PDB file of C-alpha atoms in Angstrom:
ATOM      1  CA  UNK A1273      96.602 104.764  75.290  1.00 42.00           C
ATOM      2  CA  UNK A1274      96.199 104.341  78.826  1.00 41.00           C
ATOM      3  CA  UNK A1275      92.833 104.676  79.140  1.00 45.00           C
ATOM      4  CA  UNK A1276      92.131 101.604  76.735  1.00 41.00           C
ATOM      5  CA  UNK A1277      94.748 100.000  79.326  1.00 43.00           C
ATOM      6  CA  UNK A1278      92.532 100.701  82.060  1.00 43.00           C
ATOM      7  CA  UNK A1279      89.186  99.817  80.640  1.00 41.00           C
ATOM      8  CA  UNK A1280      90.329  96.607  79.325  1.00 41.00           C
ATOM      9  CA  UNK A1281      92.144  95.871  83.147  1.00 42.00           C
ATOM     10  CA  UNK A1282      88.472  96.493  84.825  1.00 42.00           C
ATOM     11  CA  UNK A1283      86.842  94.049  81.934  1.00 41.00           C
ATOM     12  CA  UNK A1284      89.227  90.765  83.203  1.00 46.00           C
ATOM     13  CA  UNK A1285      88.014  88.723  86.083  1.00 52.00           C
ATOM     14  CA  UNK A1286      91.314  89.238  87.568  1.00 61.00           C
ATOM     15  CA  UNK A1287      90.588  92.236  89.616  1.00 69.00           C
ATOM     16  CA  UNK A1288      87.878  90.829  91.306  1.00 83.00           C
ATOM     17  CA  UNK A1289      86.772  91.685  95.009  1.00 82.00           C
ATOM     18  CA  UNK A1290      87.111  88.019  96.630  1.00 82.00           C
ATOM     19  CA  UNK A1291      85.793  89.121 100.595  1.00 82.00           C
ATOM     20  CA  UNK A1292      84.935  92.224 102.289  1.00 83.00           C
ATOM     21  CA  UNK A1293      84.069  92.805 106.073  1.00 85.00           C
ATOM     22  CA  UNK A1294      80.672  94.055 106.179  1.00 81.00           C
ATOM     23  CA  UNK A1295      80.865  94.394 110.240  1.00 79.00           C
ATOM     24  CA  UNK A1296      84.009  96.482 110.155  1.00 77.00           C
ATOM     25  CA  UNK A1297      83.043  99.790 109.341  1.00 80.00           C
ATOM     26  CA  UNK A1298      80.046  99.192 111.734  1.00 74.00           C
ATOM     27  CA  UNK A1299      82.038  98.325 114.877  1.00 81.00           C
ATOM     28  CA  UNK A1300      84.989 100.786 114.139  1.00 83.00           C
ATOM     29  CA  UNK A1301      85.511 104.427 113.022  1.00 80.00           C
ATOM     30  CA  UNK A1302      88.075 104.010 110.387  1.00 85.00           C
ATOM     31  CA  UNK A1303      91.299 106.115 110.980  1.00 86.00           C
ATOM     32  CA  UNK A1304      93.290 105.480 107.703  1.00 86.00           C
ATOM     33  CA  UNK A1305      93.661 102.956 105.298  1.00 88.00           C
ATOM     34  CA  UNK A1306      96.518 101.329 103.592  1.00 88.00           C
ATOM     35  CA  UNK A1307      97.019  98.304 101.048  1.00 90.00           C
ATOM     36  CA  UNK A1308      99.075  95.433 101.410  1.00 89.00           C
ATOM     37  CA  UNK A1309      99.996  92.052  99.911  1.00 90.00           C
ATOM     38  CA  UNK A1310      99.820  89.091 101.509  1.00 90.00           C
ATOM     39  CA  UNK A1311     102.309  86.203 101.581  1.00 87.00           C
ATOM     40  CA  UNK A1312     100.108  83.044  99.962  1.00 85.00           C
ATOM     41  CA  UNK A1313     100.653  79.114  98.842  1.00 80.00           C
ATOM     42  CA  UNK A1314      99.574  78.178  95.679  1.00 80.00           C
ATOM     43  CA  UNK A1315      96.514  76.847  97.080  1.00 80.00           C
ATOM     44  CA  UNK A1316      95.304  79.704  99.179  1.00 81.00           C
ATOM     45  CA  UNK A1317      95.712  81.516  95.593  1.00 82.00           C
ATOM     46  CA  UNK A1318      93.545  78.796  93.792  1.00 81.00           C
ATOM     47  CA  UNK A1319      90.812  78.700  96.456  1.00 82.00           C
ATOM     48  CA  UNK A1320      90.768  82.753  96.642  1.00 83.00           C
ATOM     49  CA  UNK A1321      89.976  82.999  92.913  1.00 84.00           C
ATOM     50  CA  UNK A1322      87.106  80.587  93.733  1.00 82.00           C
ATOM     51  CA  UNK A1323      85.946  82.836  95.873  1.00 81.00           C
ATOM     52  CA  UNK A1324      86.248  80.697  99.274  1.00 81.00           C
ATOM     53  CA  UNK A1325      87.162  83.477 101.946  1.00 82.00           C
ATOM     54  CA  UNK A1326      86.057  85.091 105.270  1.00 82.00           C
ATOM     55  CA  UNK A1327      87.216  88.034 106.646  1.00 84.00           C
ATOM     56  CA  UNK A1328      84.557  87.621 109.296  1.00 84.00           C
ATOM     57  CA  UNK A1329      87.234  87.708 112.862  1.00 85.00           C
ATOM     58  CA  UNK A1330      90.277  88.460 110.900  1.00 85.00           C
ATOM     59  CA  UNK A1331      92.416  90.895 112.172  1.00 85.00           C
ATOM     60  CA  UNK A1332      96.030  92.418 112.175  1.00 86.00           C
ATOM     61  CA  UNK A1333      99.033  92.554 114.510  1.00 85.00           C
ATOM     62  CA  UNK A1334     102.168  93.731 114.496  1.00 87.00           C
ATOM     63  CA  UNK A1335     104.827  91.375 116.111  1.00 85.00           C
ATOM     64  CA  UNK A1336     109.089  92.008 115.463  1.00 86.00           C
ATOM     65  CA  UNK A1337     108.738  94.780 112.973  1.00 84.00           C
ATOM     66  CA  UNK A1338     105.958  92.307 110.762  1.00 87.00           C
ATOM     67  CA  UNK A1339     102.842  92.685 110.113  1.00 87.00           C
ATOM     68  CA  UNK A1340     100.981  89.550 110.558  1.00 90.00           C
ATOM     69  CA  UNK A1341      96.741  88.661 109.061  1.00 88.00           C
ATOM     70  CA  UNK A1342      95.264  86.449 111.655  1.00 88.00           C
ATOM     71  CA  UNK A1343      92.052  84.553 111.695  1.00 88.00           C
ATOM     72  CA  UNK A1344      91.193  84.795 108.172  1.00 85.00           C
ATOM     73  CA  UNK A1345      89.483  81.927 106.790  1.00 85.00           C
ATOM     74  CA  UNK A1346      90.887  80.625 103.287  1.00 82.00           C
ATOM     75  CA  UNK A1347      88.986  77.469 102.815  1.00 82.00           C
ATOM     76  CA  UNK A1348      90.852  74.268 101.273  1.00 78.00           C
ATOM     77  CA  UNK A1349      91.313  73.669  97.898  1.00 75.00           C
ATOM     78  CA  UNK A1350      88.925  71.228  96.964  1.00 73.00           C
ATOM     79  CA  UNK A1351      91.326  69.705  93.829  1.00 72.00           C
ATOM     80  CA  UNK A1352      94.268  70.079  96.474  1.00 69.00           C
ATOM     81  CA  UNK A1353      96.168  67.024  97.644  1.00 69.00           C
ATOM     82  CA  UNK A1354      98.319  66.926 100.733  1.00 71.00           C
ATOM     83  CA  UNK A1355      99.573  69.864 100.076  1.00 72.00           C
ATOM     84  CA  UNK A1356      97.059  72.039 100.982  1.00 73.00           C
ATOM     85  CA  UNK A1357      97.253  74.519 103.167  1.00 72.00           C
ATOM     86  CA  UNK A1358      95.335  75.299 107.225  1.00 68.00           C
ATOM     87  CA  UNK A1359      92.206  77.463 106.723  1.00 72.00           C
ATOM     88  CA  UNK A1360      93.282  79.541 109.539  1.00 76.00           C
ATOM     89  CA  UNK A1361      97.289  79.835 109.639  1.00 82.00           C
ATOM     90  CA  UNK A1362      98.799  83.143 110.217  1.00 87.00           C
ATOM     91  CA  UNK A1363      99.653  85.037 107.160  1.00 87.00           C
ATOM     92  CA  UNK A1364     102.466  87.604 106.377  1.00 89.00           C
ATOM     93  CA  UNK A1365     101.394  90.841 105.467  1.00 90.00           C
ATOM     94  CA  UNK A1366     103.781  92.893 102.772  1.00 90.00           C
ATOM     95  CA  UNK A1367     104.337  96.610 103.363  1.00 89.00           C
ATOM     96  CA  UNK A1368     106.629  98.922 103.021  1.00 91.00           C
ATOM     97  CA  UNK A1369     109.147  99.455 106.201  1.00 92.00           C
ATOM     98  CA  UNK A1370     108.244 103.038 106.750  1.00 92.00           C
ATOM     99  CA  UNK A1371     104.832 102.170 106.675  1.00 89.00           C
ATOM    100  CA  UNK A1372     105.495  99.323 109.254  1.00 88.00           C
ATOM    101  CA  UNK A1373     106.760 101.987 111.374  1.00 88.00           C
ATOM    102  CA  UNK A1374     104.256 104.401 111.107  1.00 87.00           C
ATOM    103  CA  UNK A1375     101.507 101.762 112.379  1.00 86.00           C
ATOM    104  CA  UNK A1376     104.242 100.556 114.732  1.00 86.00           C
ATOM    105  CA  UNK A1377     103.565 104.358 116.359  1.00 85.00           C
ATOM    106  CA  UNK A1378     100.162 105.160 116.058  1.00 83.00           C
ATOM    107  CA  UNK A1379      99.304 101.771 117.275  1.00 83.00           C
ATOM    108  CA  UNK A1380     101.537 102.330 120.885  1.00 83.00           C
ATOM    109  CA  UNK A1381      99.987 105.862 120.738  1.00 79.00           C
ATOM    110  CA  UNK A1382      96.412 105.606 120.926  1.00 77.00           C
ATOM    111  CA  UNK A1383      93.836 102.806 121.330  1.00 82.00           C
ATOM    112  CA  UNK A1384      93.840 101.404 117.918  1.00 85.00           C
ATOM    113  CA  UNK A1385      93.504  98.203 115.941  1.00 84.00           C
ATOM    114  CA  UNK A1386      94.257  97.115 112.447  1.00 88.00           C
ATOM    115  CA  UNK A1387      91.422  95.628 111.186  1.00 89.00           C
ATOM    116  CA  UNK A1388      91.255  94.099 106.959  1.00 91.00           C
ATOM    117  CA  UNK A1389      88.663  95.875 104.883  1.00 89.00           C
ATOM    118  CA  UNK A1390      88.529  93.764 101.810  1.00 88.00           C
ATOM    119  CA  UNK A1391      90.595  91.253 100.020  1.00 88.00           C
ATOM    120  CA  UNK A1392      90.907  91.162  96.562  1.00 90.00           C
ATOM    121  CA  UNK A1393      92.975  90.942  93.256  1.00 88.00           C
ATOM    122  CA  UNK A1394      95.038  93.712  91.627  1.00 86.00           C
ATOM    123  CA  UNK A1395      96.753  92.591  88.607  1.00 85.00           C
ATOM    124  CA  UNK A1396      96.994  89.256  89.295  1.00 83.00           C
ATOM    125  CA  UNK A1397      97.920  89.480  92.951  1.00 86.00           C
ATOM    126  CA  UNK A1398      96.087  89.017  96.109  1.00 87.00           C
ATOM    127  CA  UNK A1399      95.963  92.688  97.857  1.00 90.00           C
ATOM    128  CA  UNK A1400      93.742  93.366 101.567  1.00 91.00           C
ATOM    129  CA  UNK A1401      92.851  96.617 102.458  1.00 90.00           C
ATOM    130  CA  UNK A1402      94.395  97.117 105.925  1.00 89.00           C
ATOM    131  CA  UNK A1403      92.081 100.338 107.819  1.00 88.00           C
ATOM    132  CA  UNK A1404      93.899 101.515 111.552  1.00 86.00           C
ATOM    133  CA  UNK A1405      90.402 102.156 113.578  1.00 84.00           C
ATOM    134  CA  UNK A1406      89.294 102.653 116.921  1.00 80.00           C
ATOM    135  CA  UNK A1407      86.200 101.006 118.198  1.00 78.00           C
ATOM    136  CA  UNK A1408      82.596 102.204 118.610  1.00 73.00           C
ATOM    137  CA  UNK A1409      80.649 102.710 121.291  1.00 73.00           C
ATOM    138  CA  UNK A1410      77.382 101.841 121.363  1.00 73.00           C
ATOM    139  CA  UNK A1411      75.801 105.164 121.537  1.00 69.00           C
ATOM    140  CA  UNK A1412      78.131 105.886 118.218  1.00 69.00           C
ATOM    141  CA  UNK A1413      76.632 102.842 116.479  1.00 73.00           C
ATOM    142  CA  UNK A1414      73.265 104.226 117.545  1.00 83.00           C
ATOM    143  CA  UNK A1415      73.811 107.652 116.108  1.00 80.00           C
ATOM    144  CA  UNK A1416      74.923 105.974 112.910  1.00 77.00           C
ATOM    145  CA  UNK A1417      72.405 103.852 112.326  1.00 82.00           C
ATOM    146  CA  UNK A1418      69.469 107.116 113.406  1.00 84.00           C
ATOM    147  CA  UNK A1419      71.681 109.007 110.971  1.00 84.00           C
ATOM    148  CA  UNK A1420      71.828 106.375 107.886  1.00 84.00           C
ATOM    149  CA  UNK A1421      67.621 105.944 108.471  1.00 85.00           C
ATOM    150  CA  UNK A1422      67.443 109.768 108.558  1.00 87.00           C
ATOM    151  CA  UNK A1423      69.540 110.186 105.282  1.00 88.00           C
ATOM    152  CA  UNK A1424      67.263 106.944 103.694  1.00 90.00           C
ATOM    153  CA  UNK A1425      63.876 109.344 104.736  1.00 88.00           C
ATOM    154  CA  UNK A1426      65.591 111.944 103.030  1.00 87.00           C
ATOM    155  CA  UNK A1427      66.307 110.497  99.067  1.00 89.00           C
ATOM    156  CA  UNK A1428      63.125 108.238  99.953  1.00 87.00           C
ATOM    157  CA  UNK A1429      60.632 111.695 100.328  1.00 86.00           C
ATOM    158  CA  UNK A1430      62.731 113.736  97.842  1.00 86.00           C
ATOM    159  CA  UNK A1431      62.234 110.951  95.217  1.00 87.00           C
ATOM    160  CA  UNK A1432      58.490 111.299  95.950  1.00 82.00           C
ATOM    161  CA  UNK A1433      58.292 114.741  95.193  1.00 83.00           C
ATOM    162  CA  UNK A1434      60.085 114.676  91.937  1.00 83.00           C
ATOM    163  CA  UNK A1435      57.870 111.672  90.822  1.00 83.00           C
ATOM    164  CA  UNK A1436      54.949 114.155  92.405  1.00 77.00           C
ATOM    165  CA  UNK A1437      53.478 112.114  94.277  1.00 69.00           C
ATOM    166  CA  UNK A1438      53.996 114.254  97.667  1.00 57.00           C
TER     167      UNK A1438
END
């Protein structure tokens, strides 16, 4: 029964990725990732499922025990009277208290920053994917980039040989 449930929750449109932040995982190392709901107008909601999103300098912060999205671009709603809402307005982020507090610490601990991963829909609501990560150096961005062309090399000469063409 539940996997009919599933399959037919992957089929709707309404788990749909909306943005992601290509950059991120290129100028951080990822630490640990956690998902949250965000705090949303109407409009933001009709203009997400339309796509119209940038995650490009949005970040996270953590100000009197909140979490708080910053930066992200929501574009208007083009149908959207006066009520619609400011591209770039600060946005409440929804977790749980313990997890507040855990970020809370590891953020006055070491030199981290909460960074959003991807936005998207999960059942019907809008969800980011919040990663704690430390930036890269870049001699690390180097080495990743010599290691992701070595890797490429790799499945590029082992399909050759299968196909026999070595």
């Amino acid at each position: 029964m539940t996997k009919k449930k599933d399959a037919d929750k992957d089929k709707s449109g309404n788990n749909a990725v909306v943005a992601t932040n290509r950059k991120a995982r290129h100028n951080y190392s990822i630490i640990d990732t956690y998902e949250a709901g965000i705090a949303l107008v109407g409009t933001e909601v009709k203009s997400l499922r339309e796509g119209l999103a940038s995650l490009a300098d949005a970040f996270a912060t953590v100000d009197d025990g909140e979490v708080w999205l910053r930066n992200l671009h929501i574009a208007e709603y083009h149908h959207g009277t006066w009520t619609n809402h400011a591209p770039r307005r600060n946005r409440k982020l929804l977790l749980h208290r313990r997890q507040i507090d855990m970020l809370v610490g590891k953020l006055r601990d070491g030199n981290f920053t909460l960074v959003p991963l991807k936005l998207y829909f999960s059942d019907g609501r809008v969800k980011v994917e919040l990663a704690l990560a430390r930036g890269k150096e870049a001699h690390d961005k180097r080495q990743d980039i010599a290691k992701r062309d070595a890797q490429r090399e790799i499945t590029r000469e082992t399909g050759r040989r299968l196909k026999g063409r070595s």
